[in-house]
Every structure is written in structure tokens, then in C-alpha cells.
Short mmCIF file of N, CA and C in Angstrom, two decimals:
data_model
loop_
_atom_site.label_atom_id
_atom_site.label_comp_id
_atom_site.label_asym_id
_atom_site.label_seq_id
_atom_site.Cartn_x
_atom_site.Cartn_y
_atom_site.Cartn_z
N UNK A 1 75.23 81.82 102.28
CA UNK A 1 74.86 81.96 100.89
C UNK A 1 73.59 81.14 100.65
N UNK A 2 72.71 81.66 99.82
CA UNK A 2 71.45 80.98 99.55
C UNK A 2 71.69 79.71 98.72
N UNK A 3 70.73 78.82 98.77
CA UNK A 3 70.80 77.59 98.00
C UNK A 3 70.10 77.85 96.66
N UNK A 4 70.87 77.80 95.57
CA UNK A 4 70.34 78.07 94.23
C UNK A 4 71.29 77.46 93.20
N UNK A 5 70.84 77.28 91.96
CA UNK A 5 71.73 76.76 90.93
C UNK A 5 72.82 77.78 90.56
N UNK A 6 73.97 77.27 90.14
CA UNK A 6 75.02 78.08 89.56
C UNK A 6 74.91 77.97 88.05
N UNK A 7 75.00 79.10 87.36
CA UNK A 7 75.03 79.12 85.90
C UNK A 7 76.42 79.57 85.48
N UNK A 8 77.08 78.74 84.68
CA UNK A 8 78.46 78.97 84.27
C UNK A 8 78.48 79.20 82.77
N UNK A 9 79.17 80.26 82.35
CA UNK A 9 79.27 80.60 80.93
C UNK A 9 80.73 80.90 80.62
N UNK A 10 81.22 80.30 79.53
CA UNK A 10 82.60 80.55 79.10
C UNK A 10 82.56 80.84 77.61
N UNK A 11 83.25 81.92 77.22
CA UNK A 11 83.28 82.29 75.81
C UNK A 11 84.57 83.03 75.48
N UNK A 12 84.88 83.05 74.19
CA UNK A 12 86.05 83.77 73.69
C UNK A 12 85.80 84.13 72.24
N UNK A 13 86.30 85.27 71.83
CA UNK A 13 86.18 85.64 70.42
C UNK A 13 87.50 85.40 69.68
N UNK A 14 88.41 84.65 70.29
CA UNK A 14 89.70 84.34 69.68
C UNK A 14 89.47 83.46 68.44
N UNK A 15 89.92 83.93 67.29
CA UNK A 15 89.63 83.24 66.03
C UNK A 15 90.30 81.87 65.91
N UNK A 16 91.32 81.61 66.71
CA UNK A 16 91.99 80.31 66.66
C UNK A 16 91.71 79.47 67.90
N UNK A 17 90.55 79.67 68.51
CA UNK A 17 90.17 78.86 69.67
C UNK A 17 90.08 77.38 69.30
N UNK A 18 89.97 77.09 68.02
CA UNK A 18 89.92 75.70 67.54
C UNK A 18 91.20 74.93 67.89
N UNK A 19 92.27 75.63 68.22
CA UNK A 19 93.54 74.98 68.58
C UNK A 19 93.52 74.43 70.02
N UNK A 20 92.44 74.63 70.75
CA UNK A 20 92.39 74.30 72.17
C UNK A 20 91.18 73.44 72.52
N UNK A 21 91.39 72.50 73.41
CA UNK A 21 90.31 71.74 74.01
C UNK A 21 89.93 72.44 75.31
N UNK A 22 88.66 72.43 75.64
CA UNK A 22 88.17 73.04 76.87
C UNK A 22 87.57 71.95 77.75
N UNK A 23 87.99 71.93 79.00
CA UNK A 23 87.45 70.97 79.95
C UNK A 23 87.10 71.69 81.24
N UNK A 24 85.92 71.41 81.77
CA UNK A 24 85.48 71.99 83.03
C UNK A 24 85.02 70.87 83.93
N UNK A 25 85.37 70.97 85.18
CA UNK A 25 84.84 70.06 86.19
C UNK A 25 84.70 70.85 87.48
N UNK A 26 83.62 70.61 88.18
CA UNK A 26 83.41 71.36 89.41
C UNK A 26 82.53 70.61 90.38
N UNK A 27 82.55 71.09 91.59
CA UNK A 27 81.77 70.49 92.66
C UNK A 27 80.88 71.56 93.27
N UNK A 28 79.60 71.23 93.42
CA UNK A 28 78.63 72.11 94.07
C UNK A 28 78.31 71.48 95.43
N UNK A 29 78.30 72.30 96.46
CA UNK A 29 78.07 71.77 97.81
C UNK A 29 77.02 72.58 98.57
N UNK A 30 76.41 71.91 99.54
CA UNK A 30 75.49 72.52 100.50
C UNK A 30 76.00 72.10 101.88
N UNK A 31 76.24 73.08 102.74
CA UNK A 31 76.76 72.82 104.10
C UNK A 31 77.99 71.92 104.07
N UNK A 32 78.86 72.14 103.05
CA UNK A 32 80.10 71.41 102.96
C UNK A 32 80.00 70.01 102.35
N UNK A 33 78.79 69.59 101.99
CA UNK A 33 78.59 68.26 101.41
C UNK A 33 78.28 68.39 99.91
N UNK A 34 78.99 67.61 99.10
CA UNK A 34 78.80 67.66 97.65
C UNK A 34 77.39 67.21 97.28
N UNK A 35 76.72 68.02 96.44
CA UNK A 35 75.38 67.68 95.95
C UNK A 35 75.36 67.53 94.44
N UNK A 36 76.42 67.99 93.75
CA UNK A 36 76.44 67.91 92.29
C UNK A 36 77.88 68.00 91.80
N UNK A 37 78.12 67.35 90.69
CA UNK A 37 79.38 67.49 89.98
C UNK A 37 79.03 68.00 88.59
N UNK A 38 79.60 69.14 88.22
CA UNK A 38 79.39 69.67 86.87
C UNK A 38 80.61 69.33 86.04
N UNK A 39 80.36 68.94 84.79
CA UNK A 39 81.49 68.63 83.92
C UNK A 39 81.10 68.89 82.47
N UNK A 40 82.10 69.29 81.73
CA UNK A 40 81.91 69.57 80.31
C UNK A 40 83.26 69.36 79.62
N UNK A 41 83.25 68.61 78.53
CA UNK A 41 84.45 68.42 77.74
C UNK A 41 84.13 68.82 76.31
N UNK A 42 84.88 69.77 75.80
CA UNK A 42 84.74 70.22 74.42
C UNK A 42 86.08 69.95 73.74
N UNK A 43 86.19 68.75 73.17
CA UNK A 43 87.45 68.32 72.58
C UNK A 43 87.38 68.46 71.06
N UNK A 44 88.26 69.28 70.52
CA UNK A 44 88.33 69.52 69.08
C UNK A 44 89.22 68.47 68.42
N UNK A 45 90.35 68.14 69.06
CA UNK A 45 91.30 67.18 68.51
C UNK A 45 92.15 66.63 69.65
N UNK A 46 92.85 65.54 69.38
CA UNK A 46 93.75 64.97 70.37
C UNK A 46 95.00 65.83 70.49
N UNK A 47 95.53 65.91 71.70
CA UNK A 47 96.75 66.69 71.92
C UNK A 47 97.86 66.13 71.03
N UNK A 48 98.52 67.03 70.31
CA UNK A 48 99.61 66.64 69.42
C UNK A 48 99.18 66.41 67.98
N UNK A 49 97.89 66.60 67.68
CA UNK A 49 97.42 66.38 66.30
C UNK A 49 98.04 67.37 65.31
N UNK A 50 98.42 68.55 65.79
CA UNK A 50 99.05 69.57 64.95
C UNK A 50 98.28 69.87 63.67
N UNK A 51 97.02 70.23 63.84
CA UNK A 51 96.16 70.58 62.71
C UNK A 51 96.66 71.86 62.04
N UNK A 52 96.48 71.95 60.75
CA UNK A 52 96.86 73.16 60.00
C UNK A 52 95.73 74.18 59.98
N UNK A 53 94.49 73.69 60.02
CA UNK A 53 93.30 74.54 60.02
C UNK A 53 92.27 73.90 60.95
N UNK A 54 91.23 74.65 61.23
CA UNK A 54 90.14 74.11 62.06
C UNK A 54 89.54 72.90 61.36
N UNK A 55 89.18 71.86 62.11
CA UNK A 55 88.61 70.67 61.48
C UNK A 55 87.25 70.97 60.85
N UNK A 56 86.91 70.19 59.86
CA UNK A 56 85.63 70.35 59.18
C UNK A 56 84.50 70.18 60.19
N UNK A 57 83.51 71.05 60.11
CA UNK A 57 82.38 71.01 61.03
C UNK A 57 82.60 71.76 62.33
N UNK A 58 83.78 72.36 62.50
CA UNK A 58 84.06 73.10 63.73
C UNK A 58 83.14 74.32 63.83
N UNK A 59 82.55 74.54 65.00
CA UNK A 59 81.68 75.69 65.24
C UNK A 59 82.51 76.82 65.86
N UNK A 60 82.74 77.91 65.12
CA UNK A 60 83.56 79.00 65.66
C UNK A 60 82.88 79.76 66.81
N UNK A 61 81.60 79.55 67.03
CA UNK A 61 80.88 80.19 68.14
C UNK A 61 80.71 79.20 69.28
N UNK A 62 81.79 78.64 69.73
CA UNK A 62 81.71 77.58 70.73
C UNK A 62 81.73 78.15 72.15
N UNK A 63 80.58 78.47 72.62
CA UNK A 63 80.42 78.95 73.99
C UNK A 63 79.96 77.80 74.86
N UNK A 64 80.38 77.81 76.11
CA UNK A 64 79.99 76.78 77.07
C UNK A 64 78.95 77.38 78.00
N UNK A 65 77.86 76.66 78.19
CA UNK A 65 76.80 77.07 79.12
C UNK A 65 76.44 75.86 79.97
N UNK A 66 76.56 75.99 81.29
CA UNK A 66 76.26 74.88 82.20
C UNK A 66 75.42 75.42 83.35
N UNK A 67 74.43 74.62 83.77
CA UNK A 67 73.67 74.95 84.98
C UNK A 67 73.82 73.78 85.95
N UNK A 68 74.10 74.10 87.20
CA UNK A 68 74.28 73.07 88.22
C UNK A 68 72.98 72.83 88.97
N UNK A 69 73.03 71.85 89.84
CA UNK A 69 71.96 71.65 90.81
C UNK A 69 72.03 72.80 91.82
N UNK A 70 71.02 72.90 92.67
CA UNK A 70 71.04 73.95 93.70
C UNK A 70 72.16 73.68 94.70
N UNK A 71 72.88 74.74 95.05
CA UNK A 71 73.97 74.62 96.00
C UNK A 71 74.29 75.95 96.64
N UNK A 72 75.21 75.91 97.60
CA UNK A 72 75.65 77.11 98.30
C UNK A 72 77.06 77.51 97.93
N UNK A 73 77.88 76.54 97.51
CA UNK A 73 79.26 76.84 97.14
C UNK A 73 79.63 76.08 95.87
N UNK A 74 80.66 76.60 95.19
CA UNK A 74 81.11 76.01 93.93
C UNK A 74 82.63 76.06 93.89
N UNK A 75 83.24 74.94 93.53
CA UNK A 75 84.65 74.91 93.20
C UNK A 75 84.72 74.43 91.75
N UNK A 76 85.28 75.25 90.88
CA UNK A 76 85.29 74.97 89.44
C UNK A 76 86.71 75.00 88.91
N UNK A 77 87.05 74.00 88.12
CA UNK A 77 88.35 73.94 87.45
C UNK A 77 88.12 74.06 85.95
N UNK A 78 88.84 74.98 85.32
CA UNK A 78 88.75 75.20 83.88
C UNK A 78 90.12 74.91 83.29
N UNK A 79 90.15 74.02 82.32
CA UNK A 79 91.40 73.67 81.65
C UNK A 79 91.29 74.05 80.18
N UNK A 80 92.21 74.87 79.72
CA UNK A 80 92.32 75.24 78.31
C UNK A 80 93.61 74.58 77.84
N UNK A 81 93.47 73.51 77.04
CA UNK A 81 94.61 72.67 76.68
C UNK A 81 94.89 72.79 75.18
N UNK A 82 96.08 73.22 74.85
CA UNK A 82 96.46 73.34 73.44
C UNK A 82 96.69 71.95 72.85
N UNK A 83 96.00 71.64 71.76
CA UNK A 83 96.28 70.39 71.05
C UNK A 83 97.14 70.68 69.82
N UNK A 84 97.11 71.92 69.35
CA UNK A 84 97.90 72.36 68.20
C UNK A 84 98.45 73.74 68.52
N UNK A 85 99.73 73.83 68.81
CA UNK A 85 100.30 75.14 69.10
C UNK A 85 100.74 75.80 67.79
N UNK A 86 100.76 77.13 67.77
CA UNK A 86 101.23 77.81 66.55
C UNK A 86 102.65 77.35 66.21
N UNK A 87 102.92 77.17 64.92
CA UNK A 87 104.25 76.71 64.50
C UNK A 87 105.23 77.86 64.39
N UNK A 88 104.71 79.07 64.34
CA UNK A 88 105.58 80.24 64.30
C UNK A 88 104.90 81.40 65.00
N UNK A 89 105.71 82.30 65.51
CA UNK A 89 105.18 83.51 66.14
C UNK A 89 105.66 84.68 65.31
N UNK A 90 104.71 85.43 64.79
CA UNK A 90 105.05 86.57 63.95
C UNK A 90 105.34 87.80 64.81
N UNK A 91 106.23 88.63 64.37
CA UNK A 91 106.59 89.84 65.11
C UNK A 91 105.33 90.68 65.35
N UNK A 92 105.16 91.12 66.57
CA UNK A 92 104.02 91.94 66.95
C UNK A 92 102.77 91.15 67.26
N UNK A 93 102.83 89.83 67.07
CA UNK A 93 101.66 88.99 67.33
C UNK A 93 101.48 88.80 68.83
N UNK A 94 100.24 88.87 69.27
CA UNK A 94 99.90 88.70 70.68
C UNK A 94 100.10 87.23 71.09
N UNK A 95 100.69 87.01 72.25
CA UNK A 95 100.94 85.64 72.73
C UNK A 95 99.91 85.19 73.75
N UNK A 96 98.77 85.88 73.79
CA UNK A 96 97.70 85.47 74.69
C UNK A 96 96.36 85.84 74.07
N UNK A 97 95.32 85.24 74.60
CA UNK A 97 93.96 85.59 74.19
C UNK A 97 93.08 85.60 75.43
N UNK A 98 91.89 86.17 75.30
CA UNK A 98 90.99 86.29 76.44
C UNK A 98 89.94 85.20 76.45
N UNK A 99 89.69 84.71 77.65
CA UNK A 99 88.61 83.77 77.89
C UNK A 99 87.72 84.41 78.95
N UNK A 100 86.46 84.64 78.62
CA UNK A 100 85.56 85.29 79.56
C UNK A 100 84.78 84.23 80.33
N UNK A 101 84.81 84.36 81.65
CA UNK A 101 84.11 83.42 82.53
C UNK A 101 83.08 84.21 83.33
N UNK A 102 81.83 83.73 83.27
CA UNK A 102 80.75 84.35 84.05
C UNK A 102 80.08 83.26 84.87
N UNK A 103 79.80 83.59 86.13
CA UNK A 103 79.09 82.67 87.00
C UNK A 103 78.02 83.46 87.73
N UNK A 104 76.79 82.98 87.60
CA UNK A 104 75.70 83.60 88.37
C UNK A 104 75.16 82.54 89.33
N UNK A 105 74.55 83.02 90.39
CA UNK A 105 74.02 82.14 91.43
C UNK A 105 72.65 82.67 91.82
N UNK A 106 71.63 81.88 91.52
CA UNK A 106 70.27 82.32 91.83
C UNK A 106 69.90 83.61 91.14
N UNK A 107 70.42 83.83 89.94
CA UNK A 107 70.10 85.03 89.18
C UNK A 107 71.03 86.20 89.43
N UNK A 108 71.89 86.12 90.44
CA UNK A 108 72.83 87.20 90.75
C UNK A 108 74.19 86.90 90.12
N UNK A 109 74.72 87.84 89.34
CA UNK A 109 76.05 87.67 88.75
C UNK A 109 77.08 87.83 89.87
N UNK A 110 77.85 86.77 90.12
CA UNK A 110 78.83 86.84 91.21
C UNK A 110 80.26 86.76 90.71
N UNK A 111 80.45 86.41 89.43
CA UNK A 111 81.80 86.34 88.87
C UNK A 111 81.71 86.67 87.39
N UNK A 112 82.46 87.67 86.97
CA UNK A 112 82.44 88.10 85.57
C UNK A 112 83.83 88.65 85.27
N UNK A 113 84.71 87.77 84.80
CA UNK A 113 86.11 88.14 84.58
C UNK A 113 86.61 87.64 83.25
N UNK A 114 87.60 88.36 82.72
CA UNK A 114 88.32 87.93 81.52
C UNK A 114 89.68 87.42 81.97
N UNK A 115 89.99 86.20 81.56
CA UNK A 115 91.27 85.59 81.90
C UNK A 115 92.15 85.58 80.66
N UNK A 116 93.40 85.91 80.86
CA UNK A 116 94.39 85.86 79.78
C UNK A 116 94.92 84.44 79.68
N UNK A 117 94.88 83.89 78.45
CA UNK A 117 95.35 82.52 78.20
C UNK A 117 96.56 82.58 77.29
N UNK A 118 97.64 81.94 77.69
CA UNK A 118 98.86 81.89 76.89
C UNK A 118 98.61 81.01 75.67
N UNK A 119 98.90 81.52 74.46
CA UNK A 119 98.64 80.76 73.24
C UNK A 119 99.53 79.52 73.12
N UNK A 120 100.65 79.50 73.79
CA UNK A 120 101.57 78.36 73.68
C UNK A 120 101.32 77.29 74.75
N UNK A 121 100.89 77.70 75.93
CA UNK A 121 100.76 76.72 77.02
C UNK A 121 99.33 76.47 77.49
N UNK A 122 98.36 77.28 77.06
CA UNK A 122 97.01 77.13 77.58
C UNK A 122 96.90 77.70 78.97
N UNK A 123 95.93 77.20 79.75
CA UNK A 123 95.70 77.76 81.08
C UNK A 123 94.94 76.78 81.95
N UNK A 124 95.18 76.83 83.24
CA UNK A 124 94.41 76.11 84.26
C UNK A 124 93.91 77.16 85.24
N UNK A 125 92.62 77.18 85.46
CA UNK A 125 92.01 78.18 86.35
C UNK A 125 91.15 77.45 87.38
N UNK A 126 91.33 77.80 88.64
CA UNK A 126 90.47 77.28 89.70
C UNK A 126 89.69 78.45 90.28
N UNK A 127 88.39 78.29 90.40
CA UNK A 127 87.53 79.32 90.99
C UNK A 127 86.77 78.68 92.14
N UNK A 128 86.84 79.33 93.29
CA UNK A 128 86.12 78.83 94.47
C UNK A 128 85.20 79.93 94.97
N UNK A 129 83.92 79.61 95.08
CA UNK A 129 82.91 80.57 95.54
C UNK A 129 82.20 79.98 96.75
N UNK A 130 82.24 80.70 97.87
CA UNK A 130 81.59 80.23 99.08
C UNK A 130 81.25 81.42 99.96
N UNK A 131 80.04 81.47 100.44
CA UNK A 131 79.58 82.54 101.33
C UNK A 131 79.85 83.92 100.77
N UNK A 132 79.66 84.07 99.45
CA UNK A 132 79.86 85.37 98.82
C UNK A 132 81.31 85.72 98.55
N UNK A 133 82.24 84.90 99.02
CA UNK A 133 83.66 85.15 98.80
C UNK A 133 84.12 84.36 97.57
N UNK A 134 84.90 85.02 96.72
CA UNK A 134 85.40 84.40 95.50
C UNK A 134 86.92 84.37 95.55
N UNK A 135 87.48 83.19 95.26
CA UNK A 135 88.94 83.04 95.17
C UNK A 135 89.25 82.36 93.86
N UNK A 136 90.37 82.79 93.24
CA UNK A 136 90.82 82.10 92.02
C UNK A 136 92.27 81.67 92.22
N UNK A 137 92.64 80.63 91.49
CA UNK A 137 94.02 80.14 91.53
C UNK A 137 94.48 79.95 90.09
N UNK A 138 95.58 80.63 89.77
CA UNK A 138 96.23 80.46 88.48
C UNK A 138 97.71 80.27 88.76
N UNK A 139 98.32 79.33 88.10
CA UNK A 139 99.74 79.04 88.31
C UNK A 139 100.06 78.81 89.78
N UNK A 140 99.13 78.19 90.52
CA UNK A 140 99.40 77.79 91.89
C UNK A 140 99.22 78.87 92.94
N UNK A 141 98.83 80.10 92.53
CA UNK A 141 98.65 81.18 93.50
C UNK A 141 97.16 81.40 93.75
N UNK A 142 96.73 81.24 94.98
CA UNK A 142 95.34 81.48 95.35
C UNK A 142 95.17 82.97 95.63
N UNK A 143 94.17 83.58 95.00
CA UNK A 143 93.94 85.01 95.16
C UNK A 143 92.49 85.24 95.55
N UNK A 144 92.27 86.07 96.54
CA UNK A 144 90.92 86.45 96.91
C UNK A 144 90.48 87.57 95.99
N UNK A 145 89.28 87.47 95.46
CA UNK A 145 88.73 88.48 94.56
C UNK A 145 87.67 89.27 95.31
N UNK A 146 87.83 90.57 95.36
CA UNK A 146 86.84 91.42 96.00
C UNK A 146 85.65 91.59 95.09
N UNK A 147 84.46 91.69 95.68
CA UNK A 147 83.24 91.89 94.90
C UNK A 147 83.33 93.18 94.11
N UNK A 148 82.76 93.10 92.90
CA UNK A 148 82.78 94.29 92.04
C UNK A 148 81.57 95.15 92.28
#
């Protein structure tokens, strides 16, 4: 794989995304040696705050955009942590929402997926990209993703 920066983008149009904190941490490597650590914390409230509405000043268009140093491989961990879970579930209400993750490398889109996030428990996602091969891990299961 060529040596180039990774560009990471995370977004969601879920209207109650304010109920969740987003944390990303990842490692960029060249020839197996770490050259960069990417991290981003978007904390809306402390876990357990049980907010009734989005806090004042909350930006509903909260997209994450990160660019790494030049590298050949990326291991990225995405944590979607509920700080305020819904107090009731209405009949017919969806119990998940979509989080879109895009990763490009040297201008080439190499990962573009929508992940389903449980509204009650959040989500932990691991993405590993090396030599053009992409693997993801959710709920402890590592899965190889074929190129689209």
C-alpha cells in the first residue's frame, strides 16, 4: 500500500445524536511501525447526565473530519457512547440509527459504510486497513470486507 495520509469522516443524520459521545482513536503505521496516533473526542455530556433535551449550544451538524500523517496502514477504534438513553421506547420506534464512516487514503476512497448503532447501548467499531485489505470488528467478531 502506498504511503499517504488517511482522511476519516464520520457523520449521522440521527436527530438525537446529542444523546451520544463520540470518541475515535487510531494508529497509523509504515512497515509495521507506528508513525501517528489519531484521536478525537466529541463529548456532549458526562455518562449518566440523563439530559431531557440537547444542551444549549449543541451543533446538530456534528460531523467528524480527521486527517492523519502519511502511512500505509490504519487501525481505528470508534466508540459511540450513550450518556443519556431514551427513557421510553414508543411502539414502532426504531431501536437503531446509522453512523456513516468514510476513509480515504491518498485520495482513494477505501472504506464507505453505514453502521447500525443501537440506541440503548451505543456501539464499538474497530476498522483495520492494511495492504488494501479491510477488516472490521463489531461485538468481538472480526470480519473481512471485500472491496466494493
